[in-house]
Amino acid sequence: MAVADIHLHDRLNDLLPPRRRGQAITLEVSRRAAIKDVIESLGVPHTEVDVILVDGDAVGFSHILAGGERVDVYPWPTAPAAARHLRPTPPTRPRFVLDAHLGRLARYLRLLGFDCRYRNDIDDAEVAALAEQESRVVLTRDRALLRRKRIRLAHYVREVDPWRQVEEVCDEFDLYPVLAPFTRCSRCNGRLDRVEKAEVEHRLEPLTRRYVEEFLECEACGQLFWHGSHVSRMEALVERLQRRGLGRDRRRDSEPPRP
């Protein structure tokens, strides 16, 4: 059986067992094995890969290994700039679909103004279908989901804490310039519009009716929102994100250009 030496670069090593990180992996290869299948057999979904070099030449996912090659696999942030890129370019304002285990991340992203399809009973087949049919970016911590061919643009979420997940996703897709807080319903993903108090007064509790004057209403589910302590907390978190984005811009401006 022929073998190839696989070198995973940078953050792709996060997806390997500790003992295999940062070193060449020698694998037996079949003449019928596409390089995509070889890489995914290591636990690295194709959606995490941007550039594949075989003996220095850029190839696509369907390339068949013959044996004896050196394979270098790069994630998109640090891939060679002049190579053939396999990862689709994300839109400036991505639309997302999240798996059933990322409910709090979905809620936060909606509060930040991003269109997120999510249900706590959504299954992998539906996630993949929505990704393909509606050109949505998949967010998940399930690597098996990301091996589905229908999914082209996705991100495997490394963080466990929901707010750290928000920061990770904002970093990954550079969402800082397009934050639009309090424009989507955190419950159903519908758009929020201002509504006159007189139109909703009959739905308010006595203290709310007395002290609150400005309201937002979800156009889809009718949920009402108004400024309260939870909004103040979210505003503080948005300010943190904006400062984080400014810090990233300054660091990026100070970096030398890539060759």
mmCIF file of C-alpha atoms in Angstrom:
data_model
loop_
_atom_site.group_PDB
_atom_site.id
_atom_site.type_symbol
_atom_site.label_atom_id
_atom_site.label_comp_id
_atom_site.label_asym_id
_atom_site.label_seq_id
_atom_site.Cartn_x
_atom_site.Cartn_y
_atom_site.Cartn_z
ATOM 1 C CA MET A 1 0.000 0.000 0.000
ATOM 2 C CA ALA A 2 1.330 3.469 -0.938
ATOM 3 C CA VAL A 3 1.790 6.142 1.723
ATOM 4 C CA ALA A 4 1.784 9.945 1.843
ATOM 5 C CA ASP A 5 3.102 12.370 4.432
ATOM 6 C CA ILE A 6 0.415 14.787 5.612
ATOM 7 C CA HIS A 7 1.422 18.076 7.274
ATOM 8 C CA LEU A 8 -1.424 20.005 8.936
ATOM 9 C CA HIS A 9 -0.584 23.639 9.601
ATOM 10 C CA ASP A 10 -1.498 26.138 12.322
ATOM 11 C CA ARG A 11 -4.936 25.783 13.877
ATOM 12 C CA LEU A 12 -5.757 22.580 11.992
ATOM 13 C CA ASN A 13 -3.631 20.891 14.640
ATOM 14 C CA ASP A 14 -6.367 21.777 17.171
ATOM 15 C CA LEU A 15 -8.430 19.040 15.545
ATOM 16 C CA LEU A 16 -5.848 16.296 16.104
ATOM 17 C CA PRO A 17 -5.164 14.269 19.244
ATOM 18 C CA PRO A 18 -2.362 15.960 21.247
ATOM 19 C CA ARG A 19 0.166 13.243 20.399
ATOM 20 C CA ARG A 20 -0.201 13.876 16.641
ATOM 21 C CA ARG A 21 -0.041 17.668 16.623
ATOM 22 C CA GLY A 22 2.760 19.572 14.936
ATOM 23 C CA GLN A 23 4.296 16.617 13.127
ATOM 24 C CA ALA A 24 4.014 14.807 9.826
ATOM 25 C CA ILE A 25 1.411 12.058 9.685
ATOM 26 C CA THR A 26 2.190 9.129 7.428
ATOM 27 C CA LEU A 27 -0.955 7.557 5.996
ATOM 28 C CA GLU A 28 -1.623 4.656 3.707
ATOM 29 C CA VAL A 29 -3.540 5.835 0.652
ATOM 30 C CA SER A 30 -5.608 4.074 -1.959
ATOM 31 C CA ARG A 31 -5.451 5.079 -5.618
ATOM 32 C CA ARG A 32 -9.210 5.673 -5.381
ATOM 33 C CA ALA A 33 -8.977 7.930 -2.311
ATOM 34 C CA ALA A 34 -9.652 11.610 -2.953
ATOM 35 C CA ILE A 35 -7.481 13.905 -0.890
ATOM 36 C CA LYS A 36 -10.614 15.308 0.780
ATOM 37 C CA ASP A 37 -11.386 11.867 2.213
ATOM 38 C CA VAL A 38 -7.789 11.395 3.344
ATOM 39 C CA ILE A 39 -7.808 14.714 5.236
ATOM 40 C CA GLU A 40 -11.219 14.089 6.781
ATOM 41 C CA SER A 41 -10.099 10.645 7.958
ATOM 42 C CA LEU A 42 -7.801 12.563 10.346
ATOM 43 C CA GLY A 43 -10.760 14.398 11.878
ATOM 44 C CA VAL A 44 -10.307 17.635 9.881
ATOM 45 C CA PRO A 45 -13.532 18.671 8.086
ATOM 46 C CA HIS A 46 -13.130 20.012 4.555
ATOM 47 C CA THR A 47 -14.755 23.285 5.658
ATOM 48 C CA GLU A 48 -11.678 24.038 7.809
ATOM 49 C CA VAL A 49 -9.320 23.723 4.835
ATOM 50 C CA ASP A 50 -8.375 26.567 2.485
ATOM 51 C CA VAL A 51 -5.256 25.444 0.613
ATOM 52 C CA ILE A 52 -3.828 21.988 -0.169
ATOM 53 C CA LEU A 53 -0.339 21.673 -1.622
ATOM 54 C CA VAL A 54 0.883 18.351 -2.996
ATOM 55 C CA ASP A 55 4.640 18.474 -3.482
ATOM 56 C CA GLY A 56 4.291 22.260 -3.639
ATOM 57 C CA ASP A 57 1.460 22.368 -6.201
ATOM 58 C CA ALA A 58 -2.028 23.557 -5.223
ATOM 59 C CA VAL A 59 -4.778 20.983 -5.777
ATOM 60 C CA GLY A 60 -8.510 20.627 -5.225
ATOM 61 C CA PHE A 61 -10.432 18.274 -2.965
ATOM 62 C CA SER A 62 -10.898 15.690 -5.739
ATOM 63 C CA HIS A 63 -7.158 15.177 -6.288
ATOM 64 C CA ILE A 64 -6.174 11.503 -6.062
ATOM 65 C CA LEU A 65 -2.980 10.629 -4.191
ATOM 66 C CA ALA A 66 -0.680 8.073 -5.781
ATOM 67 C CA GLY A 67 1.680 7.637 -2.837
ATOM 68 C CA GLY A 68 5.035 9.129 -1.968
ATOM 69 C CA GLU A 69 3.780 12.744 -1.876
ATOM 70 C CA ARG A 70 4.173 15.448 0.729
ATOM 71 C CA VAL A 71 0.803 17.047 1.445
ATOM 72 C CA ASP A 72 0.571 20.431 3.188
ATOM 73 C CA VAL A 73 -2.867 21.483 4.398
ATOM 74 C CA TYR A 74 -3.569 25.068 5.511
ATOM 75 C CA PRO A 75 -6.503 26.804 7.184
ATOM 76 C CA TRP A 76 -7.727 30.004 5.562
ATOM 77 C CA PRO A 77 -6.230 32.630 7.894
ATOM 78 C CA THR A 78 -2.644 31.542 7.285
ATOM 79 C CA ALA A 79 -2.767 29.860 3.879
ATOM 80 C CA PRO A 80 -0.226 30.958 1.228
ATOM 81 C CA ALA A 81 -1.719 34.065 -0.365
ATOM 82 C CA ALA A 82 -0.913 33.165 -3.973
ATOM 83 C CA ALA A 83 -2.217 29.582 -3.839
ATOM 84 C CA ARG A 84 -5.528 28.185 -5.070
ATOM 85 C CA HIS A 85 -8.091 28.821 -2.329
ATOM 86 C CA LEU A 86 -10.752 26.190 -1.650
ATOM 87 C CA ARG A 87 -12.712 28.011 1.057
ATOM 88 C CA PRO A 88 -15.473 30.234 -0.374
ATOM 89 C CA THR A 89 -15.210 33.913 0.515
ATOM 90 C CA PRO A 90 -17.772 34.720 3.218
ATOM 91 C CA PRO A 91 -20.217 37.575 2.550
ATOM 92 C CA THR A 92 -19.710 40.824 4.456
ATOM 93 C CA ARG A 93 -22.844 40.103 6.486
ATOM 94 C CA PRO A 94 -23.150 36.311 6.688
ATOM 95 C CA ARG A 95 -26.389 34.516 7.416
ATOM 96 C CA PHE A 96 -25.929 31.594 9.781
ATOM 97 C CA VAL A 97 -27.461 28.255 10.641
ATOM 98 C CA LEU A 98 -26.477 26.723 13.988
ATOM 99 C CA ASP A 99 -26.757 23.187 15.253
ATOM 100 C CA ALA A 100 -29.026 22.250 18.157
ATOM 101 C CA HIS A 101 -26.250 22.625 20.767
ATOM 102 C CA LEU A 102 -25.481 26.308 20.138
ATOM 103 C CA GLY A 103 -28.674 27.952 21.336
ATOM 104 C CA ARG A 104 -27.060 30.663 23.446
ATOM 105 C CA LEU A 105 -24.666 31.572 20.647
ATOM 106 C CA ALA A 106 -27.640 31.864 18.285
ATOM 107 C CA ARG A 107 -29.427 34.145 20.744
ATOM 108 C CA TYR A 108 -26.395 36.418 21.119
ATOM 109 C CA LEU A 109 -25.823 36.642 17.363
ATOM 110 C CA ARG A 110 -29.472 37.534 16.811
ATOM 111 C CA LEU A 111 -29.225 40.254 19.442
ATOM 112 C CA LEU A 112 -26.228 41.585 17.503
ATOM 113 C CA GLY A 113 -28.364 41.782 14.361
ATOM 114 C CA PHE A 114 -27.414 38.605 12.472
ATOM 115 C CA ASP A 115 -29.860 36.364 10.662
ATOM 116 C CA CYS A 116 -29.560 32.970 12.428
ATOM 117 C CA ARG A 117 -31.616 29.871 11.715
ATOM 118 C CA TYR A 118 -31.756 27.741 14.850
ATOM 119 C CA ARG A 119 -34.089 25.395 16.721
ATOM 120 C CA ASN A 120 -33.280 23.214 19.680
ATOM 121 C CA ASP A 121 -34.556 20.195 17.721
ATOM 122 C CA ILE A 122 -32.892 20.963 14.382
ATOM 123 C CA ASP A 123 -31.113 17.895 12.995
ATOM 124 C CA ASP A 124 -27.951 17.592 10.931
ATOM 125 C CA ALA A 125 -29.783 16.952 7.659
ATOM 126 C CA GLU A 126 -31.815 20.134 8.048
ATOM 127 C CA VAL A 127 -28.722 22.165 8.939
ATOM 128 C CA ALA A 128 -26.999 20.949 5.785
ATOM 129 C CA ALA A 129 -30.086 21.607 3.648
ATOM 130 C CA LEU A 130 -30.472 25.174 4.959
ATOM 131 C CA ALA A 131 -26.769 25.818 4.402
ATOM 132 C CA GLU A 132 -27.089 24.795 0.751
ATOM 133 C CA GLN A 133 -30.520 26.183 -0.091
ATOM 134 C CA GLU A 134 -30.156 29.544 1.675
ATOM 135 C CA SER A 135 -26.372 30.028 1.347
ATOM 136 C CA ARG A 136 -25.922 30.035 5.111
ATOM 137 C CA VAL A 137 -22.720 29.635 7.084
ATOM 138 C CA VAL A 138 -22.841 26.625 9.407
ATOM 139 C CA LEU A 139 -21.689 27.076 12.995
ATOM 140 C CA THR A 140 -21.214 23.871 14.954
ATOM 141 C CA ARG A 141 -19.080 21.919 17.387
ATOM 142 C CA ASP A 142 -19.942 18.674 15.580
ATOM 143 C CA ARG A 143 -17.173 17.711 13.165
ATOM 144 C CA ALA A 144 -19.227 14.867 11.698
ATOM 145 C CA LEU A 145 -21.815 17.413 10.532
ATOM 146 C CA LEU A 146 -19.134 19.366 8.661
ATOM 147 C CA ARG A 147 -18.197 16.337 6.580
ATOM 148 C CA ARG A 148 -21.477 16.590 4.659
ATOM 149 C CA LYS A 149 -20.855 17.528 1.022
ATOM 150 C CA ARG A 150 -23.762 19.997 0.959
ATOM 151 C CA ILE A 151 -21.918 22.255 3.407
ATOM 152 C CA ARG A 152 -19.381 24.521 1.720
ATOM 153 C CA LEU A 153 -18.851 27.395 4.160
ATOM 154 C CA ALA A 154 -18.741 26.727 7.895
ATOM 155 C CA HIS A 155 -16.795 27.201 11.074
ATOM 156 C CA TYR A 156 -16.010 24.627 13.703
ATOM 157 C CA VAL A 157 -16.514 26.522 16.976
ATOM 158 C CA ARG A 158 -13.642 25.831 19.356
ATOM 159 C CA GLU A 159 -14.767 27.789 22.425
ATOM 160 C CA VAL A 160 -17.226 26.347 24.948
ATOM 161 C CA ASP A 161 -18.346 29.497 26.808
ATOM 162 C CA PRO A 162 -21.150 31.198 24.798
ATOM 163 C CA TRP A 163 -19.750 34.726 24.985
ATOM 164 C CA ARG A 164 -16.274 33.503 24.019
ATOM 165 C CA GLN A 165 -17.996 31.778 21.104
ATOM 166 C CA VAL A 166 -19.441 35.142 20.050
ATOM 167 C CA GLU A 167 -15.971 36.687 20.099
ATOM 168 C CA GLU A 168 -14.588 33.749 18.114
ATOM 169 C CA VAL A 169 -17.260 34.031 15.424
ATOM 170 C CA CYS A 170 -16.846 37.814 15.208
ATOM 171 C CA ASP A 171 -13.090 37.327 14.782
ATOM 172 C CA GLU A 172 -13.521 34.561 12.220
ATOM 173 C CA PHE A 173 -15.864 36.507 9.920
ATOM 174 C CA ASP A 174 -14.822 40.067 10.852
ATOM 175 C CA LEU A 175 -18.336 40.956 11.952
ATOM 176 C CA TYR A 176 -17.347 44.050 13.919
ATOM 177 C CA PRO A 177 -18.077 46.601 11.158
ATOM 178 C CA VAL A 178 -21.599 45.224 10.584
ATOM 179 C CA LEU A 179 -22.904 44.817 14.144
ATOM 180 C CA ALA A 180 -26.533 45.964 14.318
ATOM 181 C CA PRO A 181 -27.655 45.362 17.922
ATOM 182 C CA PHE A 182 -31.344 45.057 18.798
ATOM 183 C CA THR A 183 -32.607 44.734 15.231
ATOM 184 C CA ARG A 184 -33.580 41.043 15.431
ATOM 185 C CA CYS A 185 -35.713 39.034 17.814
ATOM 186 C CA SER A 186 -33.589 36.754 19.981
ATOM 187 C CA ARG A 187 -36.472 34.290 20.220
ATOM 188 C CA CYS A 188 -37.536 33.756 16.605
ATOM 189 C CA ASN A 189 -35.048 35.688 14.427
ATOM 190 C CA GLY A 190 -37.687 38.122 13.102
ATOM 191 C CA ARG A 191 -36.898 41.776 12.523
ATOM 192 C CA LEU A 192 -37.625 44.339 15.238
ATOM 193 C CA ASP A 193 -39.483 47.553 14.467
ATOM 194 C CA ARG A 194 -40.362 50.502 16.671
ATOM 195 C CA VAL A 195 -43.971 50.529 17.767
ATOM 196 C CA GLU A 196 -46.018 53.290 19.381
ATOM 197 C CA LYS A 197 -46.824 52.729 23.038
ATOM 198 C CA ALA A 198 -50.510 53.361 22.408
ATOM 199 C CA GLU A 199 -50.613 50.375 20.048
ATOM 200 C CA VAL A 200 -49.323 47.912 22.658
ATOM 201 C CA GLU A 201 -50.417 49.505 25.928
ATOM 202 C CA HIS A 202 -53.112 46.881 26.464
ATOM 203 C CA ARG A 203 -50.394 44.195 26.513
ATOM 204 C CA LEU A 204 -48.248 45.803 29.200
ATOM 205 C CA GLU A 205 -47.965 45.088 32.903
ATOM 206 C CA PRO A 206 -48.902 48.080 35.118
ATOM 207 C CA LEU A 207 -45.325 49.072 36.052
ATOM 208 C CA THR A 208 -44.127 48.752 32.469
ATOM 209 C CA ARG A 209 -47.079 50.853 31.275
ATOM 210 C CA ARG A 210 -46.220 53.501 33.819
ATOM 211 C CA TYR A 211 -42.451 53.822 33.390
ATOM 212 C CA VAL A 212 -41.535 52.691 29.845
ATOM 213 C CA GLU A 213 -42.212 54.809 26.758
ATOM 214 C CA GLU A 214 -40.264 53.222 23.877
ATOM 215 C CA PHE A 215 -40.863 49.728 22.531
ATOM 216 C CA LEU A 216 -39.701 47.387 19.796
ATOM 217 C CA GLU A 217 -41.938 44.656 18.403
ATOM 218 C CA CYS A 218 -40.953 41.549 16.469
ATOM 219 C CA GLU A 219 -42.646 41.563 13.089
ATOM 220 C CA ALA A 220 -42.786 37.749 13.102
ATOM 221 C CA CYS A 221 -43.822 36.630 16.611
ATOM 222 C CA GLY A 222 -45.051 39.885 18.166
ATOM 223 C CA GLN A 223 -42.662 39.751 21.132
ATOM 224 C CA LEU A 224 -42.180 43.176 22.748
ATOM 225 C CA PHE A 225 -38.780 44.526 23.820
ATOM 226 C CA TRP A 226 -37.878 47.613 25.808
ATOM 227 C CA HIS A 227 -34.890 49.053 27.586
ATOM 228 C CA GLY A 228 -34.252 47.216 30.843
ATOM 229 C CA SER A 229 -31.390 45.877 32.889
ATOM 230 C CA HIS A 230 -30.795 43.036 30.402
ATOM 231 C CA VAL A 231 -30.499 45.563 27.582
ATOM 232 C CA SER A 232 -27.964 47.584 29.570
ATOM 233 C CA ARG A 233 -25.895 44.442 30.067
ATOM 234 C CA MET A 234 -26.066 43.664 26.362
ATOM 235 C CA GLU A 235 -25.056 47.225 25.487
ATOM 236 C CA ALA A 236 -21.968 46.814 27.678
ATOM 237 C CA LEU A 237 -21.111 43.565 25.887
ATOM 238 C CA VAL A 238 -21.541 45.244 22.499
ATOM 239 C CA GLU A 239 -19.131 47.984 23.596
ATOM 240 C CA ARG A 240 -16.630 45.260 24.541
ATOM 241 C CA LEU A 241 -16.974 43.744 21.086
ATOM 242 C CA GLN A 242 -16.506 47.099 19.383
ATOM 243 C CA ARG A 243 -13.326 47.748 21.385
ATOM 244 C CA ARG A 244 -12.112 44.266 20.448
ATOM 245 C CA GLY A 245 -12.748 45.013 16.788
ATOM 246 C CA LEU A 246 -10.856 48.306 16.976
ATOM 247 C CA GLY A 247 -7.927 46.521 18.621
ATOM 248 C CA ARG A 248 -7.853 43.942 15.821
ATOM 249 C CA ASP A 249 -7.880 46.709 13.199
ATOM 250 C CA ARG A 250 -4.914 48.441 14.839
ATOM 251 C CA ARG A 251 -2.938 45.192 15.016
ATOM 252 C CA ARG A 252 -3.753 44.394 11.405
ATOM 253 C CA ASP A 253 -2.676 47.872 10.244
ATOM 254 C CA SER A 254 0.654 47.473 12.037
ATOM 255 C CA GLU A 255 1.441 44.085 10.477
ATOM 256 C CA PRO A 256 3.760 43.967 7.427
ATOM 257 C CA PRO A 257 2.039 42.973 4.181
ATOM 258 C CA ARG A 258 2.029 39.279 3.305
ATOM 259 C CA PRO A 259 4.349 38.319 0.458
#
